[in-house]
Coordinates of C-alpha atoms in Angstrom, one line a residue:
Chain A
M712 CA 18.9 -1.8 18.3
S713 CA 16.1 0.6 19.2
A714 CA 12.4 1.3 18.8
V715 CA 11.0 -2.1 19.5
E716 CA 7.3 -1.9 19.8
P717 CA 6.3 -4.2 22.6
A718 CA 2.5 -3.5 22.5
E719 CA 0.3 -6.3 21.3
H720 CA 3.2 -8.3 20.0
Q721 CA 4.2 -11.2 22.1
A722 CA 7.8 -11.2 23.2
A723 CA 8.8 -14.5 21.7
N724 CA 7.5 -13.3 18.3
V725 CA 9.7 -10.2 18.3
S726 CA 12.8 -11.7 19.9
Q727 CA 13.1 -14.4 17.2
V728 CA 13.4 -11.8 14.5
A729 CA 15.6 -9.6 16.5
E730 CA 17.9 -12.6 17.3
A731 CA 18.1 -13.4 13.6
A732 CA 19.1 -9.8 13.1
R733 CA 21.9 -10.0 15.6
S734 CA 23.4 -13.1 14.0
G735 CA 23.1 -11.7 10.5
M736 CA 25.5 -9.8 8.3
P737 CA 26.0 -6.2 9.2
V738 CA 24.1 -4.0 6.8
E739 CA 23.5 -0.3 6.3
V740 CA 20.3 1.3 5.0
T741 CA 20.0 4.6 3.3
R742 CA 16.8 6.5 2.6
S743 CA 18.3 9.2 0.4
R744 CA 20.2 9.4 -2.9
G745 CA 22.8 11.8 -4.2
S746 CA 20.0 14.0 -5.7
T747 CA 18.2 14.4 -2.4
I748 CA 20.6 17.1 -0.9
W749 CA 20.1 19.2 -4.1
T750 CA 16.3 18.8 -3.8
A751 CA 16.4 19.9 -0.2
I752 CA 18.5 23.0 -1.1
A753 CA 16.2 23.8 -4.0
V754 CA 13.1 23.4 -1.9
I755 CA 14.4 25.8 0.8
V756 CA 15.4 28.4 -1.8
I757 CA 12.1 28.1 -3.7
V758 CA 10.0 28.3 -0.6
A759 CA 12.0 31.3 0.6
V760 CA 11.5 33.1 -2.8
L761 CA 7.8 32.2 -2.9
F762 CA 7.3 33.8 0.5
D763 CA 9.0 37.0 -0.5
L764 CA 7.2 37.2 -3.9
P765 CA 4.4 39.6 -2.9
R766 CA 7.0 42.2 -2.1
I767 CA 8.7 41.7 -5.5
V768 CA 6.1 41.2 -8.2
Y769 CA 2.6 42.6 -9.0
S770 CA -0.5 40.9 -7.6
G771 CA -1.3 39.6 -11.1
T772 CA 1.5 37.1 -10.8
T773 CA 0.7 36.0 -7.2
N774 CA -2.9 35.6 -8.2
L775 CA -1.8 33.2 -11.0
L776 CA 0.3 31.3 -8.5
V777 CA -2.7 31.0 -6.1
D778 CA -4.5 29.1 -9.0
F779 CA -1.3 27.1 -9.6
F780 CA -0.9 26.0 -6.0
F781 CA -4.6 25.2 -5.7
L782 CA -4.3 22.8 -8.6
L783 CA -1.0 21.4 -7.1
I784 CA -2.7 20.7 -3.7
I785 CA -5.8 19.0 -5.1
S786 CA -3.9 16.9 -7.6
S787 CA -1.3 15.8 -5.0
M788 CA -4.1 14.8 -2.7
W789 CA -5.8 12.8 -5.5
N790 CA -2.5 11.2 -6.3
L791 CA -2.1 10.1 -2.7
L792 CA -5.5 8.6 -2.8
A793 CA -5.5 7.0 -6.2
G794 CA -1.8 6.5 -6.9
Y795 CA -0.9 5.1 -3.4
A796 CA -4.0 3.8 -1.9
G797 CA -5.6 2.6 -5.2
L798 CA -8.8 4.5 -4.4
V799 CA -9.8 6.2 -7.6
S800 CA -12.3 8.9 -6.7
V801 CA -14.2 11.3 -9.0
G802 CA -15.8 12.9 -6.0
Q803 CA -13.1 14.7 -4.2
Q804 CA -14.9 18.0 -5.1
A805 CA -17.2 17.0 -2.2
F806 CA -14.4 18.1 0.2
I807 CA -13.4 21.1 -1.9
G808 CA -17.0 22.4 -1.7
L809 CA -17.4 21.5 2.0
G810 CA -14.1 23.2 2.8
A811 CA -15.4 26.3 1.1
Y812 CA -18.7 26.3 2.9
F813 CA -17.1 25.5 6.3
V814 CA -15.1 28.7 5.8
L815 CA -18.3 30.6 4.9
I816 CA -20.1 29.2 8.0
A817 CA -17.2 30.3 10.2
A818 CA -17.0 33.7 8.6
N819 CA -20.7 34.2 9.0
H820 CA -20.1 33.6 12.7
G821 CA -17.4 36.3 12.8
T822 CA -14.3 34.3 12.3
S823 CA -11.7 35.7 10.0
P824 CA -11.7 33.6 6.7
F825 CA -8.0 33.0 7.0
M826 CA -8.3 31.7 10.6
A827 CA -11.1 29.5 9.3
I828 CA -8.7 27.6 7.0
P829 CA -7.5 25.2 9.7
I830 CA -11.1 24.9 11.0
A831 CA -12.4 23.9 7.5
T832 CA -9.5 21.5 7.2
A833 CA -10.3 19.7 10.4
A834 CA -14.1 19.7 9.7
C835 CA -13.4 18.1 6.3
A836 CA -11.3 15.5 8.0
V837 CA -14.3 14.6 10.2
A838 CA -16.5 14.7 7.1
G839 CA -14.0 12.3 5.5
L840 CA -14.4 9.9 8.4
V841 CA -18.2 9.9 7.9
V842 CA -17.9 9.5 4.1
W843 CA -15.4 6.7 4.6
W844 CA -17.8 4.8 6.9
L845 CA -20.2 4.9 3.9
V846 CA -17.9 4.0 1.0
S847 CA -15.1 1.9 2.6
R848 CA -16.6 -1.4 1.4
L849 CA -16.6 -0.2 -2.2
R850 CA -13.8 -0.7 -4.7
S851 CA -12.8 0.4 -8.2
G852 CA -15.6 1.8 -10.4
Y853 CA -18.2 1.5 -7.6
F854 CA -16.1 3.6 -5.3
A855 CA -15.4 6.2 -8.0
I856 CA -19.1 6.6 -8.9
T857 CA -20.3 6.6 -5.3
M858 CA -17.9 9.3 -4.5
W859 CA -19.3 11.4 -7.3
A860 CA -22.8 10.7 -5.9
V861 CA -21.5 11.8 -2.4
A862 CA -20.3 15.1 -3.9
S863 CA -23.7 15.7 -5.6
V864 CA -25.5 14.9 -2.4
C865 CA -23.3 17.5 -0.5
E866 CA -24.1 20.0 -3.2
L867 CA -27.8 19.4 -3.1
I868 CA -27.8 19.7 0.7
I869 CA -26.0 23.0 0.6
I870 CA -28.5 24.3 -2.0
Q871 CA -31.3 23.7 0.5
I872 CA -29.7 25.9 3.1
S873 CA -30.8 29.5 2.4
S874 CA -28.6 31.0 5.1
L875 CA -25.6 29.8 3.0
G876 CA -27.0 31.5 -0.1
G877 CA -28.9 28.5 -1.4
G878 CA -28.4 27.7 -5.1
T879 CA -27.5 31.3 -6.1
G880 CA -24.5 31.6 -3.9
T881 CA -23.2 34.3 -1.6
A882 CA -20.2 36.5 -1.0
L883 CA -17.7 35.7 1.7
P884 CA -17.8 38.2 4.5
G885 CA -15.0 39.3 6.8
L886 CA -12.2 39.8 4.2
T887 CA -10.1 43.0 4.2
S888 CA -11.2 45.6 1.7
N889 CA -7.6 46.5 0.8
P890 CA -7.0 44.5 -2.4
T891 CA -3.2 44.6 -2.1
Y892 CA -3.3 43.1 1.4
L893 CA -6.0 40.7 0.5
D894 CA -4.1 39.4 -2.5
A895 CA -0.9 39.0 -0.5
Y896 CA -2.6 37.3 2.4
T897 CA -4.4 34.9 0.1
Y898 CA -1.2 34.1 -1.6
W899 CA 0.7 33.5 1.6
A900 CA -2.1 31.3 2.9
T901 CA -2.0 29.3 -0.3
V902 CA 1.8 28.8 -0.2
V903 CA 1.6 27.7 3.5
V904 CA -1.2 25.1 2.7
A905 CA 0.8 23.9 -0.4
V906 CA 4.0 23.5 1.5
V907 CA 2.4 21.9 4.5
G908 CA 0.3 19.6 2.3
L909 CA 3.2 18.4 0.1
A910 CA 5.5 18.0 3.1
G911 CA 2.8 16.1 4.9
I912 CA 2.4 13.7 1.9
Y913 CA 6.2 13.3 1.6
F914 CA 6.7 12.4 5.3
L915 CA 3.6 10.2 5.3
L916 CA 5.0 8.2 2.4
R917 CA 8.4 8.0 4.0
S918 CA 6.9 6.6 7.2
P919 CA 6.2 2.9 7.8
L920 CA 2.6 3.7 6.9
G921 CA 3.8 4.8 3.4
L922 CA 5.5 1.4 2.9
V923 CA 2.3 -0.4 3.9
L924 CA 0.4 1.8 1.5
T925 CA 2.6 0.9 -1.4
A926 CA 2.4 -2.8 -0.4
I927 CA -1.4 -2.7 -0.4
R928 CA -1.4 -1.0 -3.8
D929 CA 0.9 -3.6 -5.3
N930 CA -0.9 -6.7 -3.8
E931 CA -3.6 -6.4 -1.2
T932 CA -3.8 -10.1 -0.3
G933 CA 0.0 -10.2 0.1
A934 CA -0.1 -7.1 2.3
R935 CA -2.8 -8.7 4.6
S936 CA -0.8 -11.8 4.9
T937 CA 2.3 -9.9 6.1
G938 CA 0.3 -8.4 9.0
S939 CA -0.7 -5.1 7.4
R940 CA -3.8 -3.2 8.8
V941 CA -5.3 -2.6 5.4
A942 CA -8.6 -1.0 6.5
R943 CA -6.9 1.4 9.0
T944 CA -4.2 2.4 6.4
R945 CA -6.9 3.3 3.8
L946 CA -8.9 5.2 6.4
V947 CA -5.9 7.4 7.2
V948 CA -5.2 8.1 3.6
F949 CA -8.8 8.9 2.8
V950 CA -9.1 11.3 5.8
V951 CA -5.8 13.0 4.9
S952 CA -6.9 13.4 1.3
A953 CA -10.3 14.8 2.5
A954 CA -8.6 17.3 4.8
G955 CA -6.2 18.4 2.0
C956 CA -9.1 19.0 -0.4
G957 CA -10.9 20.8 2.3
A958 CA -8.0 23.1 2.8
A959 CA -7.9 23.7 -0.9
G960 CA -11.6 24.5 -0.9
A961 CA -11.0 27.0 1.9
L962 CA -8.4 28.7 -0.3
Y963 CA -10.9 28.5 -3.2
I964 CA -13.6 30.5 -1.5
I965 CA -11.1 33.1 -0.2
S966 CA -9.5 33.7 -3.6
Q967 CA -13.0 33.9 -5.3
Q968 CA -14.5 35.9 -2.4
F969 CA -17.8 34.3 -3.5
V970 CA -19.2 30.8 -3.6
V971 CA -21.9 29.1 -5.5
P972 CA -22.7 25.4 -5.1
P973 CA -22.4 24.2 -8.8
A974 CA -18.9 25.8 -9.0
A975 CA -17.6 24.7 -5.6
F976 CA -18.8 21.1 -6.1
S977 CA -17.9 21.0 -9.8
V978 CA -16.8 17.6 -11.2
S979 CA -14.3 19.5 -13.4
F980 CA -12.1 19.7 -10.3
S981 CA -11.9 15.9 -10.5
A982 CA -11.1 16.1 -14.2
E983 CA -8.3 18.5 -13.5
M984 CA -6.9 16.4 -10.6
I985 CA -6.9 13.2 -12.8
F986 CA -5.5 14.9 -15.9
I987 CA -2.6 16.5 -14.0
T988 CA -1.8 13.4 -12.1
I989 CA -1.9 11.1 -15.1
I990 CA 0.2 13.2 -17.4
G991 CA 2.7 14.1 -14.6
G992 CA 3.0 10.5 -13.4
I993 CA 0.7 8.7 -11.0
G994 CA 2.1 7.1 -7.9
T995 CA 5.1 9.5 -7.6
I996 CA 5.3 12.7 -5.5
E997 CA 7.0 14.5 -8.4
G998 CA 4.2 13.6 -10.9
P999 CA 1.5 16.1 -9.8
I1000 CA 4.2 18.8 -9.6
I1001 CA 5.2 18.2 -13.2
G1002 CA 1.6 17.7 -14.2
T1003 CA 0.5 21.0 -12.7
I1004 CA 3.3 22.9 -14.4
I1005 CA 2.2 21.4 -17.8
F1006 CA -1.5 21.8 -17.3
F1007 CA -1.1 25.3 -15.9
T1008 CA 1.1 26.4 -18.8
L1009 CA -1.4 25.0 -21.4
Q1010 CA -4.3 26.6 -19.6
Q1011 CA -2.6 30.0 -19.6
T1012 CA -1.4 29.9 -23.2
L1013 CA -4.3 28.1 -24.9
S1014 CA -7.5 28.7 -23.0
H1015 CA -8.6 31.6 -25.2
Y1016 CA -8.6 29.2 -28.2
G1017 CA -11.9 27.8 -26.9
V1018 CA -12.7 24.4 -28.2
W1019 CA -9.2 23.9 -29.5
Y1020 CA -7.9 24.1 -26.0
W1021 CA -10.0 21.1 -25.0
I1022 CA -9.0 19.2 -28.1
I1023 CA -5.3 19.7 -27.4
L1024 CA -5.8 18.7 -23.7
G1025 CA -7.5 15.5 -25.0
I1026 CA -4.8 14.7 -27.5
I1027 CA -2.1 15.2 -24.8
A1028 CA -3.9 12.9 -22.4
M1029 CA -4.2 10.2 -25.0
A1030 CA -0.6 10.5 -26.1
V1031 CA 0.7 10.2 -22.6
A1032 CA -1.6 7.3 -21.9
I1033 CA -0.3 5.4 -25.0
W1034 CA 3.4 6.3 -25.0
A1035 CA 4.2 7.2 -21.4
P1036 CA 1.7 5.3 -19.2
R1037 CA 3.7 6.2 -16.1
G1038 CA 3.5 9.9 -17.0
I1039 CA 6.1 12.5 -17.9
W1040 CA 7.9 12.0 -14.6
G1041 CA 7.8 8.2 -15.1
L1042 CA 9.7 8.7 -18.4
V1043 CA 12.3 10.9 -16.8
S1044 CA 12.9 8.8 -13.7
E1045 CA 13.1 5.5 -15.8
N1046 CA 15.6 7.0 -18.2
F1047 CA 17.8 9.0 -15.8
G1048 CA 17.2 7.2 -12.5
V1049 CA 16.3 10.5 -10.8
R1050 CA 14.2 10.7 -7.7
L1051 CA 13.7 14.2 -6.2
F1052 CA 11.7 12.9 -3.2
P1053 CA 13.0 9.5 -2.4
V1054 CA 10.8 7.5 0.0
G1055 CA 12.4 4.1 -0.6
Y1056 CA 15.1 2.1 1.2
Y1057 CA 18.5 1.1 -0.2
L1058 CA 20.5 -1.7 1.4
W1059 CA 24.2 -2.3 1.2
P1060 CA 26.7 -4.3 3.3
A1061 CA 28.5 -2.3 6.0
G1062 CA 31.9 -1.0 4.9
E1063 CA 31.1 -1.0 1.2
S1064 CA 30.2 2.0 -0.9
P1065 CA 26.4 2.4 -1.3
R1066 CA 27.0 3.7 -4.8
R1067 CA 28.1 0.2 -6.0
F1068 CA 24.8 -1.3 -4.7
I1069 CA 22.5 1.4 -5.7
G1070 CA 24.2 1.4 -9.1
G1071 CA 23.1 3.8 -11.8
K1072 CA 19.9 4.5 -10.1
R1073 CA 21.5 7.0 -7.7
Chain B
M1362 CA -3.2 -12.1 27.1
P1363 CA -5.3 -15.2 27.7
D1364 CA -3.9 -18.3 29.2
L1365 CA -0.9 -19.2 27.0
S1366 CA 0.2 -21.7 29.6
G1367 CA -3.0 -23.8 29.3
T1368 CA -1.9 -26.1 26.5
P1369 CA 1.8 -25.4 25.9
A1370 CA 2.4 -28.3 23.5
T1371 CA -0.4 -27.4 21.1
L1372 CA 0.3 -24.4 18.8
L1373 CA -2.5 -24.8 16.3
K1374 CA -5.8 -26.6 16.7
L1375 CA -8.6 -26.9 14.1
D1376 CA -11.8 -28.1 15.6
G1377 CA -14.4 -29.4 13.1
I1378 CA -13.7 -26.9 10.4
S1379 CA -16.1 -26.9 7.3
K1380 CA -16.0 -24.7 4.2
S1381 CA -17.6 -25.1 0.8
F1382 CA -17.5 -23.3 -2.5
G1383 CA -20.9 -24.0 -3.9
R1384 CA -21.2 -27.8 -3.7
V1385 CA -17.5 -28.4 -3.5
A1386 CA -16.3 -29.1 0.1
V1387 CA -12.8 -27.8 0.6
A1388 CA -12.9 -28.6 4.3
D1389 CA -15.4 -31.2 5.7
N1390 CA -15.6 -31.3 9.5
L1391 CA -11.8 -31.2 9.5
S1392 CA -9.9 -31.4 12.8
L1393 CA -6.1 -31.1 13.2
E1394 CA -3.6 -30.4 15.9
L1395 CA 0.0 -29.2 15.6
A1396 CA 2.5 -29.0 18.4
A1397 CA 4.9 -26.0 18.8
G1398 CA 8.0 -26.5 16.6
E1399 CA 6.4 -29.5 14.8
M1400 CA 6.9 -29.9 11.0
L1401 CA 4.0 -31.3 9.0
G1402 CA 3.7 -32.1 5.3
I1403 CA 0.4 -32.1 3.4
V1404 CA -0.2 -33.9 0.2
G1405 CA -3.3 -34.6 -1.8
P1406 CA -4.7 -34.4 -5.3
N1407 CA -5.6 -31.1 -7.0
G1408 CA -8.8 -29.7 -5.5
A1409 CA -8.4 -31.7 -2.2
G1410 CA -8.5 -28.4 -0.2
K1411 CA -4.9 -28.0 0.6
S1412 CA -4.5 -24.3 -0.3
S1413 CA -8.0 -23.6 1.1
L1414 CA -6.9 -25.1 4.4
F1415 CA -4.1 -22.5 4.5
G1416 CA -6.6 -19.8 3.7
L1417 CA -8.7 -21.0 6.6
I1418 CA -5.7 -21.1 9.0
A1419 CA -4.2 -17.8 7.9
G1420 CA -7.6 -16.0 7.8
D1421 CA -7.9 -15.3 4.1
L1422 CA -11.0 -17.6 4.2
S1423 CA -13.6 -17.9 7.0
P1424 CA -15.0 -21.3 7.8
S1425 CA -18.8 -21.9 7.7
A1426 CA -18.5 -24.1 10.9
G1427 CA -15.8 -24.9 13.5
Q1428 CA -13.2 -23.2 15.6
I1429 CA -9.5 -22.4 15.1
F1430 CA -7.2 -21.9 18.1
F1431 CA -3.7 -20.6 17.8
D1432 CA -1.3 -20.4 20.7
G1433 CA -4.1 -21.1 23.2
S1434 CA -6.6 -18.4 22.0
P1435 CA -9.4 -18.5 19.5
V1436 CA -8.5 -16.8 16.2
T1437 CA -11.6 -17.8 14.1
K1438 CA -12.9 -14.2 14.0
L1439 CA -9.6 -12.5 13.4
D1440 CA -8.6 -11.3 9.9
A1441 CA -5.4 -12.3 8.1
G1442 CA -3.4 -9.3 9.2
A1443 CA -4.3 -9.9 12.9
R1444 CA -3.4 -13.6 12.7
C1445 CA -0.1 -12.8 11.0
R1446 CA 0.7 -10.4 13.9
L1447 CA 0.0 -13.3 16.3
G1448 CA 2.5 -15.4 14.5
I1449 CA 1.0 -17.2 11.5
G1450 CA 3.1 -16.5 8.4
R1451 CA 2.2 -17.9 5.0
T1452 CA 3.4 -18.1 1.4
F1453 CA 1.1 -18.3 -1.6
Q1454 CA 1.2 -20.9 -4.3
V1455 CA 1.4 -18.1 -6.9
P1456 CA 3.8 -15.6 -5.3
K1457 CA 2.3 -12.3 -4.4
P1458 CA 5.2 -9.9 -4.4
F1459 CA 4.8 -6.1 -4.1
G1460 CA 6.0 -5.6 -7.6
A1461 CA 7.0 -1.9 -7.7
M1462 CA 8.9 -2.2 -4.3
T1463 CA 12.4 -3.5 -4.0
V1464 CA 13.2 -6.9 -2.6
F1465 CA 14.4 -5.3 0.6
E1466 CA 11.3 -3.2 0.9
N1467 CA 9.1 -6.3 0.4
V1468 CA 10.8 -7.9 3.4
L1469 CA 11.0 -4.7 5.4
V1470 CA 7.2 -4.1 5.3
A1471 CA 6.7 -7.7 6.5
V1472 CA 9.1 -7.2 9.4
Q1473 CA 7.6 -3.8 10.4
Q1474 CA 3.9 -4.9 10.2
G1475 CA 4.3 -8.6 11.2
S1476 CA 6.7 -8.4 14.1
G1477 CA 6.4 -4.7 15.0
L1478 CA 10.0 -3.7 14.8
R1479 CA 10.9 -0.2 13.6
R1480 CA 13.8 1.7 12.2
R1481 CA 17.3 0.1 12.6
A1482 CA 16.0 -3.0 14.3
S1483 CA 13.7 -3.6 11.4
Y1484 CA 16.4 -2.9 8.8
A1485 CA 18.8 -5.4 10.5
A1486 CA 16.1 -8.1 10.8
A1487 CA 15.1 -7.6 7.1
G1488 CA 18.8 -7.8 6.1
A1489 CA 19.2 -11.1 8.1
V1490 CA 16.1 -12.6 6.5
L1491 CA 17.4 -11.7 3.0
E1492 CA 20.6 -13.4 3.8
L1493 CA 18.9 -16.5 5.0
A1494 CA 16.8 -16.6 1.8
G1495 CA 19.9 -16.0 -0.4
L1496 CA 18.5 -12.7 -1.7
T1497 CA 21.0 -10.2 -0.4
L1498 CA 22.4 -9.4 -3.9
D1499 CA 18.9 -8.7 -5.2
A1500 CA 18.1 -6.4 -2.3
N1501 CA 17.7 -3.2 -4.3
R1502 CA 16.0 -4.8 -7.3
P1503 CA 12.3 -4.2 -7.9
A1504 CA 10.4 -7.4 -7.1
E1505 CA 8.7 -7.5 -10.5
R1506 CA 12.0 -8.0 -12.2
L1507 CA 12.8 -11.2 -10.3
G1508 CA 13.0 -14.7 -11.9
L1509 CA 10.9 -17.6 -10.7
L1510 CA 13.4 -19.0 -8.1
S1511 CA 14.0 -15.6 -6.6
R1512 CA 10.2 -14.9 -6.5
K1513 CA 9.8 -18.1 -4.6
R1514 CA 12.6 -17.1 -2.3
L1515 CA 11.1 -13.7 -1.7
E1516 CA 7.7 -15.3 -0.9
L1517 CA 9.5 -17.4 1.7
A1518 CA 11.6 -14.5 3.0
R1519 CA 8.5 -12.3 3.4
A1520 CA 6.6 -14.9 5.4
L1521 CA 9.7 -15.5 7.5
A1522 CA 10.1 -11.8 8.1
T1523 CA 6.8 -11.5 10.0
G1524 CA 8.5 -13.5 12.8
P1525 CA 6.1 -16.5 12.6
K1526 CA 5.7 -19.2 15.2
L1527 CA 3.9 -21.2 12.5
L1528 CA 5.0 -21.0 8.9
L1529 CA 2.6 -22.2 6.1
L1530 CA 4.5 -23.1 2.9
D1531 CA 2.3 -23.5 -0.2
E1532 CA 4.2 -25.3 -2.9
V1533 CA 7.4 -23.3 -2.6
A1534 CA 9.3 -25.9 -4.6
G1535 CA 6.8 -26.1 -7.5
G1536 CA 8.4 -25.4 -10.9
L1537 CA 11.9 -25.4 -9.6
T1538 CA 14.8 -27.7 -10.8
D1539 CA 16.2 -30.4 -8.5
P1540 CA 19.3 -28.4 -7.3
E1541 CA 17.0 -25.4 -6.6
V1542 CA 14.6 -27.7 -4.6
T1543 CA 17.6 -29.0 -2.6
E1544 CA 18.6 -25.4 -1.8
L1545 CA 15.1 -24.5 -0.7
V1546 CA 14.8 -27.6 1.5
G1547 CA 18.0 -26.5 3.2
I1548 CA 16.5 -23.1 4.0
V1549 CA 13.3 -24.7 5.3
R1550 CA 15.4 -27.0 7.6
Q1551 CA 17.2 -23.9 9.0
I1552 CA 13.8 -22.3 9.8
K1553 CA 12.6 -25.5 11.5
E1554 CA 15.8 -25.7 13.6
R1555 CA 15.0 -22.3 15.0
G1556 CA 11.9 -23.8 16.6
T1557 CA 9.4 -22.5 14.1
A1558 CA 6.5 -24.9 13.4
V1559 CA 6.0 -25.5 9.7
I1560 CA 3.1 -26.9 7.6
W1561 CA 4.3 -27.6 4.1
I1562 CA 2.0 -28.3 1.1
E1563 CA 4.0 -29.8 -1.8
H1564 CA 3.5 -31.7 -5.0
V1565 CA 7.2 -32.4 -5.1
V1566 CA 6.8 -35.3 -2.7
H1567 CA 10.5 -36.1 -2.3
A1568 CA 11.2 -32.6 -1.1
L1569 CA 8.6 -33.3 1.7
T1570 CA 9.7 -36.8 2.7
A1571 CA 13.3 -35.5 3.0
T1572 CA 12.2 -32.9 5.6
V1573 CA 9.0 -33.7 7.5
H1574 CA 8.4 -36.2 10.3
R1575 CA 4.6 -36.2 9.9
L1576 CA 2.6 -36.3 6.8
I1577 CA -1.2 -35.7 6.2
C1578 CA -3.1 -36.7 3.0
L1579 CA -6.1 -34.6 2.2
A1580 CA -8.9 -35.6 -0.2
S1581 CA -12.2 -33.7 -0.7
G1582 CA -11.6 -31.7 2.4
S1583 CA -11.0 -34.6 4.8
V1584 CA -7.9 -36.1 6.3
I1585 CA -7.5 -39.7 4.9
G1586 CA -4.0 -40.4 6.2
D1587 CA -2.0 -38.9 9.1
G1588 CA 1.3 -40.1 10.5
D1589 CA 4.8 -41.2 9.5
P1590 CA 5.5 -40.1 5.9
A1591 CA 6.4 -43.6 4.6
Q1592 CA 3.5 -45.2 6.3
V1593 CA 1.0 -42.6 5.0
L1594 CA 2.2 -42.9 1.5
A1595 CA 1.9 -46.7 1.7
M1596 CA -1.8 -46.6 2.8
P1597 CA -4.1 -48.1 0.2
A1598 CA -6.6 -45.2 0.4
V1599 CA -3.8 -42.6 -0.1
R1600 CA -2.3 -44.5 -3.0
E1601 CA -5.6 -44.7 -4.6
V1602 CA -6.6 -41.1 -4.3
F1603 CA -3.3 -39.3 -4.5
L1604 CA -0.8 -41.5 -6.4
G1605 CA -3.6 -42.7 -8.8
T1606 CA -4.0 -39.2 -10.2
E1607 CA -0.3 -38.6 -10.4
I1608 CA 0.3 -41.8 -12.3
S1609 CA -2.5 -41.2 -14.8
A1610 CA -1.4 -37.6 -15.3
S1611 CA 2.2 -38.5 -15.9
L1612 CA 1.1 -41.2 -18.4
G1613 CA -0.9 -38.4 -20.1
A1614 CA -4.1 -40.4 -20.2
P1615 CA -6.6 -38.8 -22.6
G1616 CA -9.5 -37.1 -21.0
Q1617 CA -8.0 -37.3 -17.6
E1618 CA -9.0 -34.4 -15.3
N1619 CA -5.9 -32.8 -13.9
G1620 CA -6.9 -29.3 -13.2

């Protein structure tokens, strides 16, 4: 027995459960499944290859991947917020825009834009705290629309500040003039943010907080009655999501080398996050990854068809909503029992094979 | 911690609690005391305020007047989560499982949040609670795929997993067959034997009278009978308000309100 938290829990309260545990049947718990080890190996190989890529391929490819990882980061952050905390927002572009402008402010004061990425991330976390104080009492549609309003207010405030380029935008100073180096640095920064962001989400969801989060999503009243700190849990997720979108915004301004308020605070970011998460599979870590691959492929192959591109996107969204309400990944994991990033717990009696208990859902 | 030694015998004390929904009083200047380890049954007609009373004790509802003390300290201002962490566990009349989570995870989250255990200690505690509730073989099933009896068991297991000093059971036997009720009564007795105080609301009166030593009858948010179960059920006022409805309902009297 280990890791008993004595703080603010009375001794009698804890010892009763612990005593029950001691008298009980010996059990084992596993967090991983057979597929996990392969996922881990694959992740290590993919990350290693990604880091080496600027030495291997032309910058056209890495620039495409910058766009890809940007979409992956923002949709994963939206998925954390909507799919796990049940907070459906159409205003996360507020933090993308703010992240971009925090980098601009830091760069105007002589900081390297790349060094400003963590600054912008932290500043967006603080901004997330302030926004949460405003919106924490709202739910469902009211929350969604208010977040959109928050994003618009942020945009309108930035437009008023002429030192940040006002409504016509401004170029980002402080970037190296060597395009090869700039592309490579931008790419590496994007990969780092994506890996840190996704790993952060994965370990957050594996922690006790992740379990609470899933409980709150499934039944809020039930979660409260089992001692969950609902408000604090939502706050943490909202702040993490704000920081993640802020980091994405920082990458956005660096890759564009220019920023203009209507683009940085565009609601189309929200449309992309939602589309990617829904078609990939909301409420799973794998969903936004699959969704980003699908969306990005469609965007690259069809975007020059103009209106038809949007019609096809709409048809796909409708088809997924009707025939695969849990998204493409939902279909795959239901039919094949695969989890690449397991966050759950599986119990089996000590001495028995876990396989028998976990069954086909290995 | 404030003086826990002050009133060692009294675990829960309701002092003049009132609560109304519109013009319907679900608690009307209601006072009640419960000793540590005591087992209390509550009966009453539909709409008497039984479930609302649990809401008030557990913190899902806040009273318009009155004070609630638990374990010697006032808890009236605390939310449901904080009261649970102090040792008030509850079940709901309609089970509220975390559907997409497995049975084990349902119980584990209650152990971790309610009693503050982590890692191996929490796994072992959750495993023990599952065994007590007879859910071990369902441990890795998603809660949404459980049948009614298993849902009721899970509801009980989850409340138990928070490590309560006071367990509030809201119609855990409702909708179950007689053998199932007997099994459930057995589980509740084991809980009681460990020294956990229990308040049990039940329409299945024989399940109650077989288990509790003290019975309260509620009507319109007031206590109209309190004491030995047989004596309370024999009181004229109780027979009139509680059994009267039951008899009319079971005869299927036309136009009889039973919702």
